[in-house]
Tab-separated table of C-alpha atoms in Angstrom:
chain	number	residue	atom	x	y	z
A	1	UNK	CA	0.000	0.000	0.000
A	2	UNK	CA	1.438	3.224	-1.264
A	3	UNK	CA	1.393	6.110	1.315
A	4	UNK	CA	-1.003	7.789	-0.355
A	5	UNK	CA	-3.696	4.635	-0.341
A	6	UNK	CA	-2.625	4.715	3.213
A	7	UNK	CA	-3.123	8.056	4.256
A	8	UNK	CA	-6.907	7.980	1.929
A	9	UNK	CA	-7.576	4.988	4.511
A	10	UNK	CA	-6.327	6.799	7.255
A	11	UNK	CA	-8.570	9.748	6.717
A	12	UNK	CA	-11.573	7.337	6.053
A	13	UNK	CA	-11.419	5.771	9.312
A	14	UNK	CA	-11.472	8.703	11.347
A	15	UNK	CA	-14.278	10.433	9.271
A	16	UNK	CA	-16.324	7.280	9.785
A	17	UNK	CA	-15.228	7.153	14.050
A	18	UNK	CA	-16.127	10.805	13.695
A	19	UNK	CA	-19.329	10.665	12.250
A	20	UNK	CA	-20.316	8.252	14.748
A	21	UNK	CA	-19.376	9.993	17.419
A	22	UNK	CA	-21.002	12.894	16.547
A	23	UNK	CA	-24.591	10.575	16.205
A	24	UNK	CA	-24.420	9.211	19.408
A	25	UNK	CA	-24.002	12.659	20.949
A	26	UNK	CA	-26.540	14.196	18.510
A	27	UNK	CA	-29.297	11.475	19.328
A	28	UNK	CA	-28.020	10.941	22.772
A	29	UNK	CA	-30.969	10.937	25.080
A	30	UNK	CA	-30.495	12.235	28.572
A	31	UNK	CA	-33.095	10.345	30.856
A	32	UNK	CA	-35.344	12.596	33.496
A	33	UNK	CA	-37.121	11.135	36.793
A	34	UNK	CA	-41.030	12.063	37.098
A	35	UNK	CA	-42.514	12.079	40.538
A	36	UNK	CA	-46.506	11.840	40.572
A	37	UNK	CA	-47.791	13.026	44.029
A	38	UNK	CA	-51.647	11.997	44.228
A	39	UNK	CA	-54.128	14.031	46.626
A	40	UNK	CA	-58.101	14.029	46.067
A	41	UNK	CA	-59.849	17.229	45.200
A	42	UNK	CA	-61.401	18.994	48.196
A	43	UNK	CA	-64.896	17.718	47.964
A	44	UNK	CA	-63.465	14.444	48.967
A	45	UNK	CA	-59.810	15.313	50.782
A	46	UNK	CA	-62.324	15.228	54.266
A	47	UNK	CA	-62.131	11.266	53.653
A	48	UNK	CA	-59.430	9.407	53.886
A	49	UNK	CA	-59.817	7.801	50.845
A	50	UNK	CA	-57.322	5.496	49.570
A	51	UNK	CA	-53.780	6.950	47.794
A	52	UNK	CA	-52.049	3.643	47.763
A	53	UNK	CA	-52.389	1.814	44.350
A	54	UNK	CA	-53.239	4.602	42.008
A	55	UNK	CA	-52.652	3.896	38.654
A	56	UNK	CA	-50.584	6.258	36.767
A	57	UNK	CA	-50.040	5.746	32.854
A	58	UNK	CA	-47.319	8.295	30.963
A	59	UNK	CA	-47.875	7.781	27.511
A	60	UNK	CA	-44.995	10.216	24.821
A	61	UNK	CA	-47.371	11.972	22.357
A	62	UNK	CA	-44.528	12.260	19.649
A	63	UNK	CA	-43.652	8.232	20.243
A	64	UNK	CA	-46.733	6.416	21.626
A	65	UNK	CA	-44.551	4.554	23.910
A	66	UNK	CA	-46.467	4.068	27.080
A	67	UNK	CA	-45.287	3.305	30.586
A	68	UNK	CA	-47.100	2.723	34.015
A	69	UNK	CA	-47.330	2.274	37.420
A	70	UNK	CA	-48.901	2.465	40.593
A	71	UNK	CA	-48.600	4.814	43.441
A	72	UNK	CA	-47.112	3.954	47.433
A	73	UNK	CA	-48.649	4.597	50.265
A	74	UNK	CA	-48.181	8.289	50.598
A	75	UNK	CA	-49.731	8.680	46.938
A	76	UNK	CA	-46.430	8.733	45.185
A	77	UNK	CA	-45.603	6.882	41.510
A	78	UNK	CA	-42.164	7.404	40.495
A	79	UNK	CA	-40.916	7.162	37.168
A	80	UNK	CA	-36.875	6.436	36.477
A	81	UNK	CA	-34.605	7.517	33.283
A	82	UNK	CA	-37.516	8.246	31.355
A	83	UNK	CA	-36.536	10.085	27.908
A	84	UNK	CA	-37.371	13.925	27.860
A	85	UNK	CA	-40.397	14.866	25.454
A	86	UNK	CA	-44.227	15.613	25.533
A	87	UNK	CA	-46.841	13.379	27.599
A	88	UNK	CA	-49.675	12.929	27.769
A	89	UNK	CA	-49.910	11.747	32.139
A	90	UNK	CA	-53.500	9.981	33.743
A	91	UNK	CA	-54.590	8.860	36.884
A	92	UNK	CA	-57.518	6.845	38.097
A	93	UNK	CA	-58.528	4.698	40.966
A	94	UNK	CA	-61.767	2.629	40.764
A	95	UNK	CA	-62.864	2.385	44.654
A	96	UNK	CA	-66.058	-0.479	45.126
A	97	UNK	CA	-69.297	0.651	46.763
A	98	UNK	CA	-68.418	-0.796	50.068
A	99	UNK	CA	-65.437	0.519	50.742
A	100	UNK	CA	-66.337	3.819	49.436
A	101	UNK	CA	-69.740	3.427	52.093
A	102	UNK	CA	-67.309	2.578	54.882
A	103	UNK	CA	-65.008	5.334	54.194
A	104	UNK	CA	-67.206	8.189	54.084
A	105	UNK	CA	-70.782	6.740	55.184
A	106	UNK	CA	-72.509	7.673	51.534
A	107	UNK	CA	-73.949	4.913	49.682
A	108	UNK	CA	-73.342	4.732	45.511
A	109	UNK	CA	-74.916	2.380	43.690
A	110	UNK	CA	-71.748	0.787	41.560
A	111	UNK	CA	-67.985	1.855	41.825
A	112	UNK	CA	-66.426	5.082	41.915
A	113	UNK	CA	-63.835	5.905	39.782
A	114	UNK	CA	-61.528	9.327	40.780
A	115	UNK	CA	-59.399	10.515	37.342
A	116	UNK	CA	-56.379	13.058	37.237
A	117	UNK	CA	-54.941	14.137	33.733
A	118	UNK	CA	-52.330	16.673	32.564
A	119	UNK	CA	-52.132	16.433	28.464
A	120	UNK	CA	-49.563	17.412	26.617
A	121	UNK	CA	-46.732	17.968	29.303
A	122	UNK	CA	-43.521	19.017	28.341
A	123	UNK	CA	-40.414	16.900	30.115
A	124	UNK	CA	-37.307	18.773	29.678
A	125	UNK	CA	-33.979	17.678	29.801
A	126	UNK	CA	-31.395	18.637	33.317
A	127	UNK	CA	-34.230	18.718	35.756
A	128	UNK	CA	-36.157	15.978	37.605
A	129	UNK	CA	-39.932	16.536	37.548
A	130	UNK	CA	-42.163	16.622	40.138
A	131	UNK	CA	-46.091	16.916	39.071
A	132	UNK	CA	-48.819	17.687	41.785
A	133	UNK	CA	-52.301	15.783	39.935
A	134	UNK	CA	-55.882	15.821	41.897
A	135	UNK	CA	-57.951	12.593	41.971
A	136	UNK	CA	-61.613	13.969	40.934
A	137	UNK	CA	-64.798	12.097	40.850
A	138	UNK	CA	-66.758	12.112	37.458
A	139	UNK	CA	-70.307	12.454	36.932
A	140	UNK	CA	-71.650	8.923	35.853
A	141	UNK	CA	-75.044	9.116	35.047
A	142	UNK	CA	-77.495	6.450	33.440
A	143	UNK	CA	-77.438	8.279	29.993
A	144	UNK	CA	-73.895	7.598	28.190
A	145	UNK	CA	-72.547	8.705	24.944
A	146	UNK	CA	-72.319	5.245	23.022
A	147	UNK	CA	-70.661	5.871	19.927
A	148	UNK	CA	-69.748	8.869	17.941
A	149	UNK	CA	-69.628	8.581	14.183
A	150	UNK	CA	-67.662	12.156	13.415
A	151	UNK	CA	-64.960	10.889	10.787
A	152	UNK	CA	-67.504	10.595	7.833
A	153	UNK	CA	-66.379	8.191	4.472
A	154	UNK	CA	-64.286	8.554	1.514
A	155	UNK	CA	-64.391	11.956	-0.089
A	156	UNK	CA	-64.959	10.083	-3.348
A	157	UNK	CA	-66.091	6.635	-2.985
A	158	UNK	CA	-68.390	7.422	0.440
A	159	UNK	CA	-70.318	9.337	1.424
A	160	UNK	CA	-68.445	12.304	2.951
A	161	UNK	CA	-69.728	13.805	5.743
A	162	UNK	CA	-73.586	13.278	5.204
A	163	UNK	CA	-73.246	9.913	7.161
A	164	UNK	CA	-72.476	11.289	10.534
A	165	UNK	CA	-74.252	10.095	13.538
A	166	UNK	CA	-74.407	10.082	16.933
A	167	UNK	CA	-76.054	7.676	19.951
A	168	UNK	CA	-76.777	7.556	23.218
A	169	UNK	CA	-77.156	4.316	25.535
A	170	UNK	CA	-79.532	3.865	28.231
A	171	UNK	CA	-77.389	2.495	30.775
A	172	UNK	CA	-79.037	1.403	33.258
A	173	UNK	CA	-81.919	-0.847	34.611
A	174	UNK	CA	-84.554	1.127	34.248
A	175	UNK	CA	-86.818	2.684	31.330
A	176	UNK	CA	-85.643	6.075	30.754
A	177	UNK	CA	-87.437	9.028	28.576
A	178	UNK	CA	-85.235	10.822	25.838
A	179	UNK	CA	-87.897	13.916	26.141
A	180	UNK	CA	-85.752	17.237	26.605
A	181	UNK	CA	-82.382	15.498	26.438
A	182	UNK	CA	-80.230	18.038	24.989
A	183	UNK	CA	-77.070	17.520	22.686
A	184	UNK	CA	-74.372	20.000	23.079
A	185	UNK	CA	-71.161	20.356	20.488
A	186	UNK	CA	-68.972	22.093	22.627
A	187	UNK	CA	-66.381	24.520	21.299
A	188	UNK	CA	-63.096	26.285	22.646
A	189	UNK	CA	-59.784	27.072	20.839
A	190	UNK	CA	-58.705	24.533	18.180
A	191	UNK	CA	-54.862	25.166	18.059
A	192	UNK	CA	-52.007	25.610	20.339
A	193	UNK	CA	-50.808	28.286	18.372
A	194	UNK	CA	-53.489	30.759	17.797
A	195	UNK	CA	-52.927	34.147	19.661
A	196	UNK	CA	-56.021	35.715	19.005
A	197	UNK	CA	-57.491	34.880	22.476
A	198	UNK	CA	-57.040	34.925	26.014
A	199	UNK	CA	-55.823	31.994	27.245
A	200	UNK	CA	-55.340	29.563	30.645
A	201	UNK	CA	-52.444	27.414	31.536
A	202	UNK	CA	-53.587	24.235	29.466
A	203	UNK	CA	-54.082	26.585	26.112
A	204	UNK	CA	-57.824	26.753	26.294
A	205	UNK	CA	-59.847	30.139	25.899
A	206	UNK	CA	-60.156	31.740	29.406
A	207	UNK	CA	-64.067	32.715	29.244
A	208	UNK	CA	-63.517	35.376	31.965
A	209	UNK	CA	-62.490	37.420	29.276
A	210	UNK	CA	-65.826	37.340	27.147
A	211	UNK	CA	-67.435	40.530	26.756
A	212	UNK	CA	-69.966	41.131	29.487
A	213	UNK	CA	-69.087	37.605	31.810
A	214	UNK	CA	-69.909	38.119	35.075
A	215	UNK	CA	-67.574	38.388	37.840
A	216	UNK	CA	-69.014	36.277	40.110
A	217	UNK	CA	-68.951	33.463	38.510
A	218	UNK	CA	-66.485	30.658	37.514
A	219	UNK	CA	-66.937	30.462	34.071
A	220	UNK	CA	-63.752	28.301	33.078
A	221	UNK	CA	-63.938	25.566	35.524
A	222	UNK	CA	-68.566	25.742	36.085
A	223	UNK	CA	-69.293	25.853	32.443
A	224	UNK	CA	-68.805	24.668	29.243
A	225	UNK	CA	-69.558	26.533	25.881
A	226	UNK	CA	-71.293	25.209	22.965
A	227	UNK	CA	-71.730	26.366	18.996
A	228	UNK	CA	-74.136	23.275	18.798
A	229	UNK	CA	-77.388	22.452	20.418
A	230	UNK	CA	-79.929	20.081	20.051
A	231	UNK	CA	-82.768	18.805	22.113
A	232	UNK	CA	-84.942	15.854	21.605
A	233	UNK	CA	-88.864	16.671	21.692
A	234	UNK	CA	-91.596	15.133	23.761
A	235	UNK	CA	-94.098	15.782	26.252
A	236	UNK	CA	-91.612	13.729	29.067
A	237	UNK	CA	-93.041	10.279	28.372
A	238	UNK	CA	-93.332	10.328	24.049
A	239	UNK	CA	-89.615	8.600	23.561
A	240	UNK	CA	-89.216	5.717	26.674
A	241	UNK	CA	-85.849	3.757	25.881
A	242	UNK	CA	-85.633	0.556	27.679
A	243	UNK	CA	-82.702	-0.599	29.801
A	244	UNK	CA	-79.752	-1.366	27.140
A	245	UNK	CA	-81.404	0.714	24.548
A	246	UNK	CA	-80.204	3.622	22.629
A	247	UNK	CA	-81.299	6.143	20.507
A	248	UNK	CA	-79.243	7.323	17.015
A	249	UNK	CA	-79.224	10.689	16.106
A	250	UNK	CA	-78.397	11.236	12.420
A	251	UNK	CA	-77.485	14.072	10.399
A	252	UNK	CA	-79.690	12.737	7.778
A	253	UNK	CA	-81.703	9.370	8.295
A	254	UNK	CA	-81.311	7.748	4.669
A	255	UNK	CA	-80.038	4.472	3.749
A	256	UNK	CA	-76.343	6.167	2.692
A	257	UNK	CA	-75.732	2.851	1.295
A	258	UNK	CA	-78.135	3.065	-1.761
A	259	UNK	CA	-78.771	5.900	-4.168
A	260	UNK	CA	-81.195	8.890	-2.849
A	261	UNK	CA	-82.900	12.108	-3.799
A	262	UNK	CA	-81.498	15.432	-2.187
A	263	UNK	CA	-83.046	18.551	-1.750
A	264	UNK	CA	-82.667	19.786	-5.509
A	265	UNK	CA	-83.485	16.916	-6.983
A	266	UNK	CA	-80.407	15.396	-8.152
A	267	UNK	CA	-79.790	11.679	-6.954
A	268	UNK	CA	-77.103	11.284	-3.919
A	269	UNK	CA	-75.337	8.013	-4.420
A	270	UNK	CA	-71.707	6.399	-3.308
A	271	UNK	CA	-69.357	4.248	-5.309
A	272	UNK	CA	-68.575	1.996	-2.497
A	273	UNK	CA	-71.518	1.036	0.032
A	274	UNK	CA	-69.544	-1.189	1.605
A	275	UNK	CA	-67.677	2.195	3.212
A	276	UNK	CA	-71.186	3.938	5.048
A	277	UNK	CA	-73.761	3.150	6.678
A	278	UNK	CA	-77.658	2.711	6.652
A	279	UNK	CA	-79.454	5.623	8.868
A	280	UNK	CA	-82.804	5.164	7.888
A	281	UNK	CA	-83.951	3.624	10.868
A	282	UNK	CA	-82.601	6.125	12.859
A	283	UNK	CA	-84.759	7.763	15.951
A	284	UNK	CA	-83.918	11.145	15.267
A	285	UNK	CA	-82.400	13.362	12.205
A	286	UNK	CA	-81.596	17.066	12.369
A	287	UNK	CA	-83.312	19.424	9.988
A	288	UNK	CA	-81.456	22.947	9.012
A	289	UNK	CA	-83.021	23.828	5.743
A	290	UNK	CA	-85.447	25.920	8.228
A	291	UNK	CA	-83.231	28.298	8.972
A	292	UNK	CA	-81.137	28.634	5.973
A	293	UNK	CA	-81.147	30.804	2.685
A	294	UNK	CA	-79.113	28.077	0.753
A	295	UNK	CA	-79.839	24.284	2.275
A	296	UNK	CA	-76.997	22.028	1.645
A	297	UNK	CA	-78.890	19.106	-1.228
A	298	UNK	CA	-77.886	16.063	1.315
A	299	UNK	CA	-80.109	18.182	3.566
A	300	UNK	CA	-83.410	16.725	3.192
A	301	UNK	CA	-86.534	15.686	5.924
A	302	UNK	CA	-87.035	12.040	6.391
A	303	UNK	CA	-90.752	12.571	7.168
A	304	UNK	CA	-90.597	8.926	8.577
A	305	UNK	CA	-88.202	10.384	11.214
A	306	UNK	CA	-88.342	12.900	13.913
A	307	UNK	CA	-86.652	16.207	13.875
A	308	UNK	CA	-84.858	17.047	16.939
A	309	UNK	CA	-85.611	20.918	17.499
A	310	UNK	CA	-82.665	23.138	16.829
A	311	UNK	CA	-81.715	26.155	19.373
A	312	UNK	CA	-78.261	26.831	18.581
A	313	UNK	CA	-76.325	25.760	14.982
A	314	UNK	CA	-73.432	26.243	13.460
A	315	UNK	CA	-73.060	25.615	8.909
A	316	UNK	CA	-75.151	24.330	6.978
A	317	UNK	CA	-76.035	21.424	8.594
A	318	UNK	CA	-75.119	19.383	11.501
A	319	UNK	CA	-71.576	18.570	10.548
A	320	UNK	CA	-69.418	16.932	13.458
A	321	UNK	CA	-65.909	18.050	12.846
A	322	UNK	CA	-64.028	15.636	11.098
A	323	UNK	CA	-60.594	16.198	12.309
A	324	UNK	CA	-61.738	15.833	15.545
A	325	UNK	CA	-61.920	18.739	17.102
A	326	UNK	CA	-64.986	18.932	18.988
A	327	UNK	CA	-65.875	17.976	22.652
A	328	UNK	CA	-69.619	16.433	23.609
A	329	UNK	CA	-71.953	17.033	25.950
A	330	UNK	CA	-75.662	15.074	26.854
A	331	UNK	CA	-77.468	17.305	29.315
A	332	UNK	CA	-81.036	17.790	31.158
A	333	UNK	CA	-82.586	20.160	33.257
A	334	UNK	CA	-84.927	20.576	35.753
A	335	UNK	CA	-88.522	22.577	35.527
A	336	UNK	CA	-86.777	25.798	36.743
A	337	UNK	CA	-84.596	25.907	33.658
A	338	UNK	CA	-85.308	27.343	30.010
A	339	UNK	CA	-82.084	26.953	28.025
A	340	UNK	CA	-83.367	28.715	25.317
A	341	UNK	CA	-82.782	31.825	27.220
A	342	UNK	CA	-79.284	30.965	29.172
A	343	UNK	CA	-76.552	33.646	28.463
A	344	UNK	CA	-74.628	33.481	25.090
A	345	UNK	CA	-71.234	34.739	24.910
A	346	UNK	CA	-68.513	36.104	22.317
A	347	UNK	CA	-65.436	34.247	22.516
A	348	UNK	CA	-62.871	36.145	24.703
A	349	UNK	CA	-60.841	37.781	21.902
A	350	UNK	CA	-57.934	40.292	22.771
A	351	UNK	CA	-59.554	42.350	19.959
A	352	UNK	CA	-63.338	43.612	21.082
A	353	UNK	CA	-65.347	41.594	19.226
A	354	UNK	CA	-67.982	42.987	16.463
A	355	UNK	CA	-71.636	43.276	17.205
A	356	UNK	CA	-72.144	40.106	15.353
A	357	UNK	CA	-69.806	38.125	15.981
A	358	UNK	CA	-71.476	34.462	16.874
A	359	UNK	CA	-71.944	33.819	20.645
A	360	UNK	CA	-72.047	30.411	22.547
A	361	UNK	CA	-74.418	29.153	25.084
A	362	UNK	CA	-72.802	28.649	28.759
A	363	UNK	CA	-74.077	24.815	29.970
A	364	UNK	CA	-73.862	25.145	33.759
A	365	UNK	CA	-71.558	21.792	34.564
A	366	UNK	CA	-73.964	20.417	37.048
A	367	UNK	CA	-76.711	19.832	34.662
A	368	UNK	CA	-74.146	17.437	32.635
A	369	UNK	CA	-74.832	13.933	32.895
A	370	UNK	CA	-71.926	12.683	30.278
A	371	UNK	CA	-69.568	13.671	28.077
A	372	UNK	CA	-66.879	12.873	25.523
A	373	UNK	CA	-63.438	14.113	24.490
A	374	UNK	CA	-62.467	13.837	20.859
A	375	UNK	CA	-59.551	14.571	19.387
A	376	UNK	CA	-57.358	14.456	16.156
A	377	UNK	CA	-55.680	11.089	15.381
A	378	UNK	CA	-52.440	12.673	15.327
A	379	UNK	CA	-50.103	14.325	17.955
A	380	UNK	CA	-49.016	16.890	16.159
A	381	UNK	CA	-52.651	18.367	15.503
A	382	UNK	CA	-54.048	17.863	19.439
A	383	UNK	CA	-55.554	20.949	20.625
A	384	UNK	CA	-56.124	22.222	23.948
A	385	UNK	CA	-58.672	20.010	26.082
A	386	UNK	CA	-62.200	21.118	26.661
A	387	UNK	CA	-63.272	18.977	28.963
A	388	UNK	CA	-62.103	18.918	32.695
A	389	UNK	CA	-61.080	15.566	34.488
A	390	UNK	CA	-64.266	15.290	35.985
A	391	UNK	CA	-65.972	14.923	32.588
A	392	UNK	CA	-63.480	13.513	30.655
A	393	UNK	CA	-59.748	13.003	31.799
A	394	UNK	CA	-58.683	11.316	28.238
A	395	UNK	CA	-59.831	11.673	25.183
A	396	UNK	CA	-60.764	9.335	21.973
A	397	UNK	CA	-60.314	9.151	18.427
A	398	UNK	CA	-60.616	7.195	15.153
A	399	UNK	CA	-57.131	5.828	14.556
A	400	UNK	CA	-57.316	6.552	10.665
A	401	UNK	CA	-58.516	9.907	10.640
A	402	UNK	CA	-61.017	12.228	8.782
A	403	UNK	CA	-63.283	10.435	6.096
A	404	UNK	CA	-62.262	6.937	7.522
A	405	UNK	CA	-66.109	5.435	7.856
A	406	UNK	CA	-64.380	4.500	11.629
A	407	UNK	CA	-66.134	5.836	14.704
A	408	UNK	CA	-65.240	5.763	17.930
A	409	UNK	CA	-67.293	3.360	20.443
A	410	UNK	CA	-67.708	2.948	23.870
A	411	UNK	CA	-66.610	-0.355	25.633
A	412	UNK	CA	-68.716	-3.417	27.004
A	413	UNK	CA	-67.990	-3.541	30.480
A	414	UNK	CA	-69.913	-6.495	31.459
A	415	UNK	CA	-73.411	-7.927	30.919
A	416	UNK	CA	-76.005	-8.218	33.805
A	417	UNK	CA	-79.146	-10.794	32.751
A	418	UNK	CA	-78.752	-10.312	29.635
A	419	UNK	CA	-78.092	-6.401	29.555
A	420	UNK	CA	-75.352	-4.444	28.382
A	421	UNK	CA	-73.666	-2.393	30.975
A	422	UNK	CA	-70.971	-0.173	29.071
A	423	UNK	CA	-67.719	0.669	30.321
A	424	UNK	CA	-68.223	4.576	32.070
A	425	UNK	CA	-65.092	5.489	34.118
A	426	UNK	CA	-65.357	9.798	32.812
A	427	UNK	CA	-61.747	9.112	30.837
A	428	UNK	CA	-62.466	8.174	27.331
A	429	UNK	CA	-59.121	6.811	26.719
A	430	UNK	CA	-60.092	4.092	28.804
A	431	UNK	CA	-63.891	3.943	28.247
A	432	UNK	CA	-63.676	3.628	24.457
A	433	UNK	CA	-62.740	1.913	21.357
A	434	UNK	CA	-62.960	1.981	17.649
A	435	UNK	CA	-65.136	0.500	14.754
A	436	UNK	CA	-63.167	0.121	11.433
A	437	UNK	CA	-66.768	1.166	10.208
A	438	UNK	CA	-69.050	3.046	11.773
A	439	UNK	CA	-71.931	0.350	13.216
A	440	UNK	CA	-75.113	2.171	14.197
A	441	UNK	CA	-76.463	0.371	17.938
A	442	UNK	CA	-73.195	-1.973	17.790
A	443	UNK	CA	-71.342	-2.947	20.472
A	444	UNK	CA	-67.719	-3.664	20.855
């Protein structure tokens, strides 16, 4: 070997010990410790309810790798040499009636379960963390949110968006009436990023802001706002759902899987039935050509189906965001109550907003029975939660995205005599799962 050969190989070899070098500093990751300490919000902190054996899930938005654990005695989960990054951090303890009876001397009539969530929590690199979460109880109720179909089909070879649905279980033992049951989309800030607002801690709007909010009221943490809602009509006994029942709302009740004629005339039809569904048998549809100058043609009036009444809307028809975006509420209230004329407010913009710029209707928490949080399938495109851990300390999603016929569906937790009892814990990344196509009254 000459010494120029030599002095080439030379050169080669330490480039190469170089390079790698530099790539194992470059992607060197520099583990961080995470220390959990559990308390109980103060409605229950007069109890000495239980902090051992909490479970505590981290899961890393930008990797999906998920790790858990449980808490000691004094309410404490440690985490070791975890990599720095985003997570996504939950909580929950299920506690049975009994013990929850003997602990605090109120009886429940199934298991309590107490959630804690912080989303999207950045873990830096050089410090160890420590994160103070509060166990709160959710609000279980006998009406749940089954499934929601928001993703819609193929752009080209489904139907779109005209196949959206949504249903609500009857879960419990009893017949239950769907008269003045009211369907709320709820709304807030869709992006991390948008500065147009006033904001809180977690990136949602702070409503104190809104033009005209009182000041002596909560109105972040008591309410939630809504750009949809829906009520289903009856005199109180007209729609009786039966213990493992539920009712389907639909955007509009056709048979998506066969050709149809919209508004205008022209014949709706998809290349691919096998992609929708059939919603023509569904208990309610919504109706916006009412209230519109220009009706969308997929808008049309199954007369075979009840409307549900409209009091607040939002487009051209009742179009479930398809990104995933949107929050859910099921609400009813007492005799005292006319939600028709609850406060509406602007959004609180930094900017004074115009005189007509859209308001939202402010749903007082405690009239909430259940409620779902849905967001996008990716981690790059979350946006700031809506829902508080006491209504929802996950969220769900369709794994595949926008126009993906999958919707997301609440889990069987167990069947009683021959009735479905679903899965209803108040932290949807628990509660629910996914069809690969949405599957009106399913079960999964």
């Amino acid at each position: 070997m000459n010494k120029i050969s030599y002095l080439i190989l030379l050169i080669t070899i330490a480039t190469i010990y170089s390079c790698k070098k530099e790539e194992a500093v470059s992607t060197g990751i520099t583990p961080v410790n995470l220390v959990v300490n559990l308390s109980y919000d103060l409605d229950s902190s007069g109890y000495n309810l239980p902090v051992k054996a909490v479970s505590v899930k981290i899961t890393n938005t930008g990797t999906s790798s998920m790790l858990s654990t449980t808490s000691n005695d004094s309410g404490i989960a440690r985490f070791t040499g975890i990599p720095a990054g985003t997570y996504d951090i939950d909580a929950s303890i299920t506690i049975d009636d009994t013990t929850y009876y003997q602990i605090t001397g109120t009886y429940i009539s199934s298991d309590i379960t107490f959630n804690a969530a912080e989303k999207n929590t950045a873990i830096a690199v050089g410090n160890d963390v420590t994160l103070n979460m509060t166990l709160v109880a959710g609000t279980t109720g006998q009406w749940v949110i089954k499934q929601i179909y928001y993703a819609g089909s193929h752009r080209t070879n489904g139907a779109l968006y005209r196949d959206q649905f949504f249903e609500i279980y009857n879960n419990s033992d009893q017949v239950l009436y769907a008269d003045s049951l009211y369907i709320g989309q709820v709304f807030g800030r869709q992006s991390f990023t948008n500065t147009t607002y006033y904001t809180l801690a977690n990136g949602q709007m702070d409503w104190t802001y809104s033009v005209n909010m009182p000041t002596d009221i909560h109105p972040n943490s008591d309410y939630v706002y809504t750009r949809t809602l829906l009520m289903i009509p009856g005199n109180g006994t007209t729609y009786p759902v039966q213990p493992g029942a539920s009712i389907v709302i639909a955007q509009t009740a056709m048979n998506h899987k066969e050709p149809w004629t919209g508004a205008n005339g022209t014949t709706i039809t998809v290349k691919d039935p096998s992609l929708t569904v059939d919603l023509s048998g569904a208990d309610f549809e919504t109706y916006y050509a009412p209230f519109l100058s220009s009706a969308l043609s997929s808008d049309v009036d199954n007369i075979s189906v009840p409307n549900v009444e409209v009091l607040q809307y939002f487009g051209s028809d009742w179009i479930l965001d398809n990104n995933g975006r949107d929050a859910y509420v099921i609400f009813k209230v007492d005799g005292s109550q006319v939600v028709k004329n609850w406060p509406q407010y602007n959004f609180p913009t930094i900017s004074t907003p115009s005189s007509t710029a859209t308001k939202y209707y402010q749903v007082p928490n405690k009239y909430v029975i259940d409620a779902v949080e849905i967001q996008p399938n990716t981690a790059e495109d979350r946006v700031p939660k809506k829902l508080g851990a006491s209504f929802d300390a996950g969220y769900t999603f369709a794994p595949l995205g926008s126009y993906s016929s999958q919707s997301v569906i609440r889990k069987t937790l167990k069947t009683v005599n021959g009735r479905i009892i679903l899965k209803d814990t108040n932290n949807s990344t628990e509660d629910f799962d996914y069809f690969e196509v949405a599957n009106p009254r399913g079960f999964k």
